[in-house]
Structures are given as structure tokens and as C-alpha cells.
Amino acid sequence: MIDRLEALRRRHREIQEEMGRPEVVGDHQKLASLGRELRALEPLIAAYERYLAAREQLTDAREMLRSEKDPQMQEYLRGEEKNAELRMADIEEELKLLLLPKDPNDERDVVVEIQGAEGGQEAALFAADLFRMYQRWVETKRWKVEMIELQESGIGGFDKVSFEVHGQGAYSQLKYEGGVHRVQRVPQTESQGRVHTSAATVTVMPEADPVEIELPDKDIKIETSTSTGPGGQSVNTTYSAIRITHLPTGLVVSIQDEKSQLKNKEKALRVLRTRLYERKLAEQQAEQSAARQSMVKSGNRSEKIRTYNFKDNRVTDHRIDLTLYKLDRIMQGDLDELVTALATAERQRLLESG
């Protein structure tokens, strides 16, 4: 373990030196990539420095104890020796957790897509509720939400909503939200007071850097149009809406959120890169053996991951068999307990798998 920690400490110093070089300072993408790597290493290096300090204290106490004749001083040094041993043992456990394999995407911003699924209008209403839940949670993190696309239904629901979340470590926490979210409640449209079951899908994708997913001009078709609102009416007279088609895959991204054509184009290219990056990740994961797949899935849209029961004020996460009777608070954005439990379960799985 010490050899690995020393190698990582050397890498930490190398990154710091590399980030100070003029050619790197002028390369935004390279600087961002190195910055993510540095931030990922910092908790580990800080813990290792504390471990080395405790080890030095232990060595000093033992050396002094060998030559010390005074009984009271000997007792004091034995106490110092014991304290240093306990600190080292505690930090060793912390280091084992920090050395667990990291998801290389954890520090990235994310694109989240929520769609009403089974349940018609009620599913669309629930999709809107989920969006507001995530929006409130993101605000508590002091992260930023940037809208990409919003398709509203007739009664205040969302058939589909897409948005970006910008914030350090956004993917590391939001990645557990991917999947089918089921709701059990009396819909607004239900006159008999009967409980209905509906669902919405959530997709969480790590945002790709331009350097990772190249988009040569020959591979994309860009079309412009005037932005439209509900019912198809034009909401402005400038050709600001952007539709980009990725010719090799057929993927299409349409953005009309911004009034500026340039901003819509930049946003559409970011979303296209992210979807291509997600496809690339899915292909890599498909090549891995089933034994390596986590019980805490990160984006399987066919998997029911959570049930929200409004009558009982209950939320159940089916992946880790966790039930919380605080649905009202969770819908207001109090997601930390759920996210922490999922991350803890994933770390435990990695520890047990060796």
C-alpha cells in the first residue's frame, strides 16, 4: 500500500508542476483535465500526509523510550506511542477507502433527462416533480442548473425535461439517480380518490470534454429555425433554434432554450458530445463481465430503482432495500441521506470484492 501511495504522491506533485507550465496554462481542456485529476487525488494525499506524521510521531516516541530512565516520562512516552498507533490504524482504514477504484467520470458535470413513462398525464406531472426535487437539491449544493430542453404537457407536467448540472463532483452523486422512478399516489385527474401507479425515467450522463469526443464538420448537419412554443407558435422571429444531426450515428439534438443562435449551437454540441460519450461508455461496460457490474446501477433506464409512496410519506430505494418515511422532505430536495447510503453501499461492495 505504501508503494502505491508514494507513487500517487509523486503523481500529485507532477500534476502541480505540469499545471504551472505556460503551454498547459494556455490549453483550457488540458488544464481542466489535470484539475479534475488533482482534485481527485487531494483527499488521498492529505490522508497520507497525516499517516506519515503519525508514523513519525510513533518512531520518535519509541526512540526516546529506549533511552529514557525516568518512570513518569516512560509512562508518558508509552501513551504517545499508543496514541500514534491508534491514529495510524484509523488513517489506514481511511486510506483503504480512498484507494478504492474511482469512477473516472465522478468529477464531471452532468446532463440529466427526465421523461414521463407509464401513466400518461400523471407520469408527466411526476416528471415535473422530480425535476423540481433535483433543482432544489442542486441549489443546496450551490451548483448550477442550466436548461436544455423542456416539453410541457397540458396540465403543468413535463413530457420531457433535459438540463445540465454544473458543480464539482456532480456526477459522483447524481449518477445513482439513473433508472425508473415509480410513484404511488392519487393523481390530480382522479375523481374517485384511487391511488394510481405511474413512472418516470431519469437518465444521468457525464458531460464529455471536446477533446474526448471530436465532431468534425463532415460528421454533423446543422439546421436553424425560429423557436416555437407550445402548440407550435413562433416565439421569436430570429433563426435561433438549432438542430444538429450526427450523421454517423443518426443522433439528433435540438436546442431552442437561448435567444442566441451561437449559445444554442454551443449547448447542442455539448449535449451531442455527452450522448456520444454515454454511448462510448455503454459499449465499454458491455465488454466487461457481469460479475463486475455493481448492485448500484448508474443509468439503466429499464430498471425500477425507487418507489415514492405519497399516502405513507415513504420512499424505498430497491437497490439497497432502504426505506425512509420522509417523502415530503425528499421532494423538497433533501436527498443527502439517500445519496450517502447509495455511495456507502457501493464502497462496501468494492471492499468486499477486493
mmCIF file of N, CA and C in Angstrom, residues 82-175:
data_model
loop_
_atom_site.group_PDB
_atom_site.id
_atom_site.type_symbol
_atom_site.label_atom_id
_atom_site.label_comp_id
_atom_site.label_asym_id
_atom_site.label_seq_id
_atom_site.Cartn_x
_atom_site.Cartn_y
_atom_site.Cartn_z
ATOM 1 N N LYS A 82 1.140 4.705 22.003
ATOM 2 C CA LYS A 82 -0.178 4.094 21.811
ATOM 3 C C LYS A 82 -1.085 4.995 20.969
ATOM 4 N N ASN A 83 -1.077 6.304 21.271
ATOM 5 C CA ASN A 83 -1.903 7.249 20.517
ATOM 6 C C ASN A 83 -1.517 7.280 19.039
ATOM 7 N N ALA A 84 -0.214 7.246 18.784
ATOM 8 C CA ALA A 84 0.262 7.260 17.401
ATOM 9 C C ALA A 84 -0.158 5.987 16.675
ATOM 10 N N GLU A 85 -0.089 4.846 17.358
ATOM 11 C CA GLU A 85 -0.514 3.577 16.755
ATOM 12 C C GLU A 85 -2.000 3.604 16.406
ATOM 13 N N LEU A 86 -2.815 4.163 17.316
ATOM 14 C CA LEU A 86 -4.257 4.245 17.075
ATOM 15 C C LEU A 86 -4.566 5.174 15.905
ATOM 16 N N ARG A 87 -3.857 6.313 15.838
ATOM 17 C CA ARG A 87 -4.065 7.236 14.724
ATOM 18 C C ARG A 87 -3.695 6.585 13.396
ATOM 19 N N MET A 88 -2.581 5.853 13.397
ATOM 20 C CA MET A 88 -2.158 5.179 12.171
ATOM 21 C C MET A 88 -3.185 4.138 11.729
ATOM 22 N N ALA A 89 -3.736 3.403 12.684
ATOM 23 C CA ALA A 89 -4.732 2.378 12.347
ATOM 24 C C ALA A 89 -5.991 3.017 11.758
ATOM 25 N N ASP A 90 -6.429 4.139 12.355
ATOM 26 C CA ASP A 90 -7.621 4.839 11.844
ATOM 27 C C ASP A 90 -7.385 5.367 10.433
ATOM 28 N N ILE A 91 -6.206 5.949 10.230
ATOM 29 C CA ILE A 91 -5.915 6.535 8.914
ATOM 30 C C ILE A 91 -5.729 5.437 7.874
ATOM 31 N N GLU A 92 -5.208 4.280 8.277
ATOM 32 C CA GLU A 92 -5.079 3.153 7.341
ATOM 33 C C GLU A 92 -6.427 2.752 6.777
ATOM 34 N N GLU A 93 -7.454 2.683 7.647
ATOM 35 C CA GLU A 93 -8.804 2.347 7.180
ATOM 36 C C GLU A 93 -9.332 3.409 6.222
ATOM 37 N N GLU A 94 -9.058 4.658 6.541
ATOM 38 C CA GLU A 94 -9.475 5.745 5.656
ATOM 39 C C GLU A 94 -8.779 5.639 4.300
ATOM 40 N N LEU A 95 -7.481 5.303 4.323
ATOM 41 C CA LEU A 95 -6.724 5.175 3.080
ATOM 42 C C LEU A 95 -7.229 4.010 2.227
ATOM 43 N N LYS A 96 -7.628 2.926 2.875
ATOM 44 C CA LYS A 96 -8.167 1.781 2.118
ATOM 45 C C LYS A 96 -9.402 2.189 1.326
ATOM 46 N N LEU A 97 -10.258 3.008 1.950
ATOM 47 C CA LEU A 97 -11.449 3.500 1.250
ATOM 48 C C LEU A 97 -11.076 4.437 0.110
ATOM 49 N N LEU A 98 -10.119 5.324 0.387
ATOM 50 C CA LEU A 98 -9.715 6.300 -0.624
ATOM 51 C C LEU A 98 -8.989 5.654 -1.804
ATOM 52 N N LEU A 99 -8.404 4.472 -1.566
ATOM 53 C CA LEU A 99 -7.691 3.773 -2.636
ATOM 54 C C LEU A 99 -8.601 2.886 -3.483
ATOM 55 N N LEU A 100 -9.867 2.790 -3.107
ATOM 56 C CA LEU A 100 -10.797 2.005 -3.907
ATOM 57 C C LEU A 100 -10.876 2.592 -5.313
ATOM 58 N N PRO A 101 -11.150 1.733 -6.309
ATOM 59 C CA PRO A 101 -11.223 2.234 -7.689
ATOM 60 C C PRO A 101 -12.212 3.391 -7.818
ATOM 61 N N LYS A 102 -11.795 4.434 -8.490
ATOM 62 C CA LYS A 102 -12.624 5.618 -8.675
ATOM 63 C C LYS A 102 -13.280 5.591 -10.053
ATOM 64 N N ASP A 103 -14.491 6.068 -10.104
ATOM 65 C CA ASP A 103 -15.133 6.282 -11.400
ATOM 66 C C ASP A 103 -14.467 7.503 -12.030
ATOM 67 N N PRO A 104 -13.840 7.351 -13.183
ATOM 68 C CA PRO A 104 -13.115 8.484 -13.781
ATOM 69 C C PRO A 104 -14.027 9.656 -14.137
ATOM 70 N N ASN A 105 -15.338 9.426 -14.140
ATOM 71 C CA ASN A 105 -16.270 10.493 -14.503
ATOM 72 C C ASN A 105 -16.802 11.262 -13.295
ATOM 73 N N ASP A 106 -16.407 10.863 -12.088
ATOM 74 C CA ASP A 106 -17.032 11.410 -10.883
ATOM 75 C C ASP A 106 -16.983 12.931 -10.776
ATOM 76 N N GLU A 107 -15.920 13.549 -11.254
ATOM 77 C CA GLU A 107 -15.780 14.994 -11.103
ATOM 78 C C GLU A 107 -16.458 15.792 -12.213
ATOM 79 N N ARG A 108 -17.075 15.116 -13.150
ATOM 80 C CA ARG A 108 -17.637 15.806 -14.311
ATOM 81 C C ARG A 108 -18.989 16.463 -14.008
ATOM 82 N N ASP A 109 -19.318 17.472 -14.822
ATOM 83 C CA ASP A 109 -20.684 17.981 -14.868
ATOM 84 C C ASP A 109 -21.555 16.919 -15.527
ATOM 85 N N VAL A 110 -22.877 17.081 -15.434
ATOM 86 C CA VAL A 110 -23.761 16.056 -15.975
ATOM 87 C C VAL A 110 -24.882 16.665 -16.804
ATOM 88 N N VAL A 111 -25.439 15.837 -17.675
ATOM 89 C CA VAL A 111 -26.688 16.127 -18.365
ATOM 90 C C VAL A 111 -27.723 15.145 -17.831
ATOM 91 N N VAL A 112 -28.851 15.674 -17.372
ATOM 92 C CA VAL A 112 -29.930 14.847 -16.824
ATOM 93 C C VAL A 112 -31.150 14.994 -17.723
ATOM 94 N N GLU A 113 -31.774 13.855 -18.032
ATOM 95 C CA GLU A 113 -33.007 13.858 -18.812
ATOM 96 C C GLU A 113 -34.086 13.116 -18.027
ATOM 97 N N ILE A 114 -35.233 13.735 -17.873
ATOM 98 C CA ILE A 114 -36.364 13.125 -17.172
ATOM 99 C C ILE A 114 -37.535 13.068 -18.133
ATOM 100 N N GLN A 115 -38.159 11.888 -18.230
ATOM 101 C CA GLN A 115 -39.294 11.726 -19.124
ATOM 102 C C GLN A 115 -40.429 10.999 -18.408
ATOM 103 N N GLY A 116 -41.652 11.455 -18.647
ATOM 104 C CA GLY A 116 -42.806 10.710 -18.169
ATOM 105 C C GLY A 116 -42.863 9.380 -18.899
ATOM 106 N N ALA A 117 -43.160 8.310 -18.184
ATOM 107 C CA ALA A 117 -43.205 6.980 -18.799
ATOM 108 C C ALA A 117 -44.628 6.427 -18.640
ATOM 109 N N GLU A 118 -44.763 5.338 -17.937
ATOM 110 C CA GLU A 118 -46.081 4.718 -17.739
ATOM 111 C C GLU A 118 -46.973 5.616 -16.879
ATOM 112 N N GLY A 119 -48.183 5.913 -17.372
ATOM 113 C CA GLY A 119 -49.103 6.688 -16.543
ATOM 114 C C GLY A 119 -49.646 7.953 -17.166
ATOM 115 N N GLY A 120 -49.327 8.238 -18.419
ATOM 116 C CA GLY A 120 -49.909 9.376 -19.121
ATOM 117 C C GLY A 120 -49.637 10.712 -18.454
ATOM 118 N N GLN A 121 -50.722 11.487 -18.231
ATOM 119 C CA GLN A 121 -50.576 12.831 -17.661
ATOM 120 C C GLN A 121 -49.978 12.791 -16.262
ATOM 121 N N GLU A 122 -50.328 11.781 -15.481
ATOM 122 C CA GLU A 122 -49.785 11.674 -14.126
ATOM 123 C C GLU A 122 -48.281 11.443 -14.162
ATOM 124 N N ALA A 123 -47.809 10.662 -15.147
ATOM 125 C CA ALA A 123 -46.367 10.445 -15.302
ATOM 126 C C ALA A 123 -45.661 11.755 -15.641
ATOM 127 N N ALA A 124 -46.298 12.579 -16.478
ATOM 128 C CA ALA A 124 -45.720 13.879 -16.833
ATOM 129 C C ALA A 124 -45.668 14.798 -15.618
ATOM 130 N N LEU A 125 -46.709 14.766 -14.783
ATOM 131 C CA LEU A 125 -46.713 15.566 -13.550
ATOM 132 C C LEU A 125 -45.598 15.113 -12.608
ATOM 133 N N PHE A 126 -45.402 13.802 -12.523
ATOM 134 C CA PHE A 126 -44.349 13.271 -11.650
ATOM 135 C C PHE A 126 -42.971 13.642 -12.185
ATOM 136 N N ALA A 127 -42.805 13.636 -13.520
ATOM 137 C CA ALA A 127 -41.525 14.058 -14.113
ATOM 138 C C ALA A 127 -41.215 15.496 -13.707
ATOM 139 N N ALA A 128 -42.238 16.356 -13.704
ATOM 140 C CA ALA A 128 -42.038 17.748 -13.281
ATOM 141 C C ALA A 128 -41.667 17.822 -11.807
ATOM 142 N N ASP A 129 -42.302 16.977 -10.980
ATOM 143 C CA ASP A 129 -41.976 16.941 -9.548
ATOM 144 C C ASP A 129 -40.531 16.502 -9.322
ATOM 145 N N LEU A 130 -40.090 15.506 -10.085
ATOM 146 C CA LEU A 130 -38.705 15.043 -9.955
ATOM 147 C C LEU A 130 -37.732 16.148 -10.354
ATOM 148 N N PHE A 131 -38.046 16.861 -11.436
ATOM 149 C CA PHE A 131 -37.173 17.966 -11.847
ATOM 150 C C PHE A 131 -37.040 18.990 -10.730
ATOM 151 N N ARG A 132 -38.159 19.374 -10.112
ATOM 152 C CA ARG A 132 -38.109 20.369 -9.029
ATOM 153 C C ARG A 132 -37.349 19.827 -7.826
ATOM 154 N N MET A 133 -37.489 18.530 -7.557
ATOM 155 C CA MET A 133 -36.746 17.908 -6.457
ATOM 156 C C MET A 133 -35.238 18.036 -6.688
ATOM 157 N N TYR A 134 -34.786 17.683 -7.886
ATOM 158 C CA TYR A 134 -33.359 17.785 -8.193
ATOM 159 C C TYR A 134 -32.900 19.234 -8.212
ATOM 160 N N GLN A 135 -33.728 20.120 -8.725
ATOM 161 C CA GLN A 135 -33.371 21.537 -8.782
ATOM 162 C C GLN A 135 -33.134 22.090 -7.372
ATOM 163 N N ARG A 136 -34.015 21.749 -6.439
ATOM 164 C CA ARG A 136 -33.854 22.216 -5.052
ATOM 165 C C ARG A 136 -32.606 21.616 -4.415
ATOM 166 N N TRP A 137 -32.371 20.326 -4.691
ATOM 167 C CA TRP A 137 -31.185 19.668 -4.118
ATOM 168 C C TRP A 137 -29.902 20.303 -4.654
ATOM 169 N N VAL A 138 -29.869 20.561 -5.955
ATOM 170 C CA VAL A 138 -28.706 21.197 -6.577
ATOM 171 C C VAL A 138 -28.448 22.572 -5.963
ATOM 172 N N GLU A 139 -29.525 23.300 -5.670
ATOM 173 C CA GLU A 139 -29.374 24.632 -5.049
ATOM 174 C C GLU A 139 -28.716 24.526 -3.683
ATOM 175 N N THR A 140 -29.035 23.467 -2.907
ATOM 176 C CA THR A 140 -28.403 23.304 -1.586
ATOM 177 C C THR A 140 -26.904 23.037 -1.721
ATOM 178 N N LYS A 141 -26.479 22.492 -2.871
ATOM 179 C CA LYS A 141 -25.064 22.218 -3.125
ATOM 180 C C LYS A 141 -24.334 23.436 -3.685
ATOM 181 N N ARG A 142 -25.115 24.485 -3.972
ATOM 182 C CA ARG A 142 -24.580 25.686 -4.633
ATOM 183 C C ARG A 142 -23.995 25.350 -5.998
ATOM 184 N N TRP A 143 -24.612 24.360 -6.649
ATOM 185 C CA TRP A 143 -24.294 24.050 -8.032
ATOM 186 C C TRP A 143 -25.229 24.857 -8.926
ATOM 187 N N LYS A 144 -25.100 24.680 -10.228
ATOM 188 C CA LYS A 144 -25.893 25.457 -11.179
ATOM 189 C C LYS A 144 -26.654 24.535 -12.121
ATOM 190 N N VAL A 145 -27.942 24.837 -12.324
ATOM 191 C CA VAL A 145 -28.769 24.138 -13.296
ATOM 192 C C VAL A 145 -28.902 25.006 -14.547
ATOM 193 N N GLU A 146 -28.678 24.389 -15.696
ATOM 194 C CA GLU A 146 -28.850 25.096 -16.970
ATOM 195 C C GLU A 146 -29.788 24.281 -17.854
ATOM 196 N N MET A 147 -30.917 24.865 -18.219
ATOM 197 C CA MET A 147 -31.923 24.153 -19.007
ATOM 198 C C MET A 147 -31.431 23.862 -20.416
ATOM 199 N N ILE A 148 -31.816 22.694 -20.933
ATOM 200 C CA ILE A 148 -31.508 22.314 -22.307
ATOM 201 C C ILE A 148 -32.793 22.243 -23.126
ATOM 202 N N GLU A 149 -33.764 21.494 -22.625
ATOM 203 C CA GLU A 149 -34.994 21.283 -23.379
ATOM 204 C C GLU A 149 -36.137 21.054 -22.402
ATOM 205 N N LEU A 150 -37.299 21.601 -22.724
ATOM 206 C CA LEU A 150 -38.488 21.412 -21.898
ATOM 207 C C LEU A 150 -39.700 21.205 -22.793
ATOM 208 N N GLN A 151 -40.327 20.029 -22.657
ATOM 209 C CA GLN A 151 -41.556 19.727 -23.378
ATOM 210 C C GLN A 151 -42.670 19.609 -22.348
ATOM 211 N N GLU A 152 -43.530 20.628 -22.284
ATOM 212 C CA GLU A 152 -44.573 20.668 -21.265
ATOM 213 C C GLU A 152 -45.829 19.944 -21.737
ATOM 214 N N SER A 153 -46.529 19.328 -20.766
ATOM 215 C CA SER A 153 -47.826 18.733 -21.070
ATOM 216 C C SER A 153 -48.907 19.765 -20.755
ATOM 217 N N GLY A 154 -50.147 19.413 -21.013
ATOM 218 C CA GLY A 154 -51.207 20.405 -20.912
ATOM 219 C C GLY A 154 -51.602 20.825 -19.519
ATOM 220 N N ILE A 155 -51.247 20.037 -18.488
ATOM 221 C CA ILE A 155 -51.740 20.348 -17.137
ATOM 222 C C ILE A 155 -50.600 20.632 -16.152
ATOM 223 N N GLY A 156 -49.497 21.146 -16.665
ATOM 224 C CA GLY A 156 -48.401 21.524 -15.783
ATOM 225 C C GLY A 156 -47.329 20.481 -15.608
ATOM 226 N N GLY A 157 -47.454 19.367 -16.320
ATOM 227 C CA GLY A 157 -46.425 18.330 -16.244
ATOM 228 C C GLY A 157 -45.387 18.504 -17.343
ATOM 229 N N PHE A 158 -44.374 17.650 -17.311
ATOM 230 C CA PHE A 158 -43.314 17.672 -18.309
ATOM 231 C C PHE A 158 -43.279 16.320 -19.018
ATOM 232 N N ASP A 159 -43.541 16.312 -20.335
ATOM 233 C CA ASP A 159 -43.335 15.080 -21.088
ATOM 234 C C ASP A 159 -41.849 14.723 -21.101
ATOM 235 N N LYS A 160 -41.018 15.776 -21.182
ATOM 236 C CA LYS A 160 -39.567 15.572 -21.152
ATOM 237 C C LYS A 160 -38.896 16.854 -20.698
ATOM 238 N N VAL A 161 -37.885 16.725 -19.858
ATOM 239 C CA VAL A 161 -37.076 17.876 -19.466
ATOM 240 C C VAL A 161 -35.617 17.443 -19.428
ATOM 241 N N SER A 162 -34.758 18.245 -20.041
ATOM 242 C CA SER A 162 -33.316 17.979 -20.040
ATOM 243 C C SER A 162 -32.604 19.195 -19.485
ATOM 244 N N PHE A 163 -31.578 18.951 -18.673
ATOM 245 C CA PHE A 163 -30.843 20.065 -18.083
ATOM 246 C C PHE A 163 -29.423 19.633 -17.732
ATOM 247 N N GLU A 164 -28.552 20.616 -17.671
ATOM 248 C CA GLU A 164 -27.169 20.382 -17.254
ATOM 249 C C GLU A 164 -27.029 20.753 -15.784
ATOM 250 N N VAL A 165 -26.163 20.042 -15.068
ATOM 251 C CA VAL A 165 -25.808 20.407 -13.699
ATOM 252 C C VAL A 165 -24.307 20.639 -13.671
ATOM 253 N N HIS A 166 -23.920 21.866 -13.303
ATOM 254 C CA HIS A 166 -22.513 22.241 -13.233
ATOM 255 C C HIS A 166 -22.109 22.355 -11.763
ATOM 256 N N GLY A 167 -21.132 21.551 -11.351
ATOM 257 C CA GLY A 167 -20.669 21.599 -9.965
ATOM 258 C C GLY A 167 -19.653 20.513 -9.710
ATOM 259 N N GLN A 168 -18.699 20.795 -8.853
ATOM 260 C CA GLN A 168 -17.626 19.833 -8.575
ATOM 261 C C GLN A 168 -18.191 18.545 -7.992
ATOM 262 N N GLY A 169 -17.922 17.428 -8.661
ATOM 263 C CA GLY A 169 -18.390 16.140 -8.181
ATOM 264 C C GLY A 169 -19.849 15.869 -8.483
ATOM 265 N N ALA A 170 -20.438 16.612 -9.433
ATOM 266 C CA ALA A 170 -21.871 16.445 -9.720
ATOM 267 C C ALA A 170 -22.199 15.007 -10.119
ATOM 268 N N TYR A 171 -21.401 14.433 -11.013
ATOM 269 C CA TYR A 171 -21.707 13.077 -11.475
ATOM 270 C C TYR A 171 -21.546 12.047 -10.352
ATOM 271 N N SER A 172 -20.599 12.278 -9.441
ATOM 272 C CA SER A 172 -20.352 11.314 -8.362
ATOM 273 C C SER A 172 -21.580 11.112 -7.487
ATOM 274 N N GLN A 173 -22.463 12.100 -7.423
ATOM 275 C CA GLN A 173 -23.657 11.987 -6.587
ATOM 276 C C GLN A 173 -24.924 11.755 -7.401
ATOM 277 N N LEU A 174 -25.012 12.375 -8.557
ATOM 278 C CA LEU A 174 -26.219 12.213 -9.364
ATOM 279 C C LEU A 174 -26.259 10.899 -10.134
ATOM 280 N N LYS A 175 -25.133 10.224 -10.291
ATOM 281 C CA LYS A 175 -25.105 9.007 -11.108
ATOM 282 C C LYS A 175 -26.013 7.911 -10.559
#
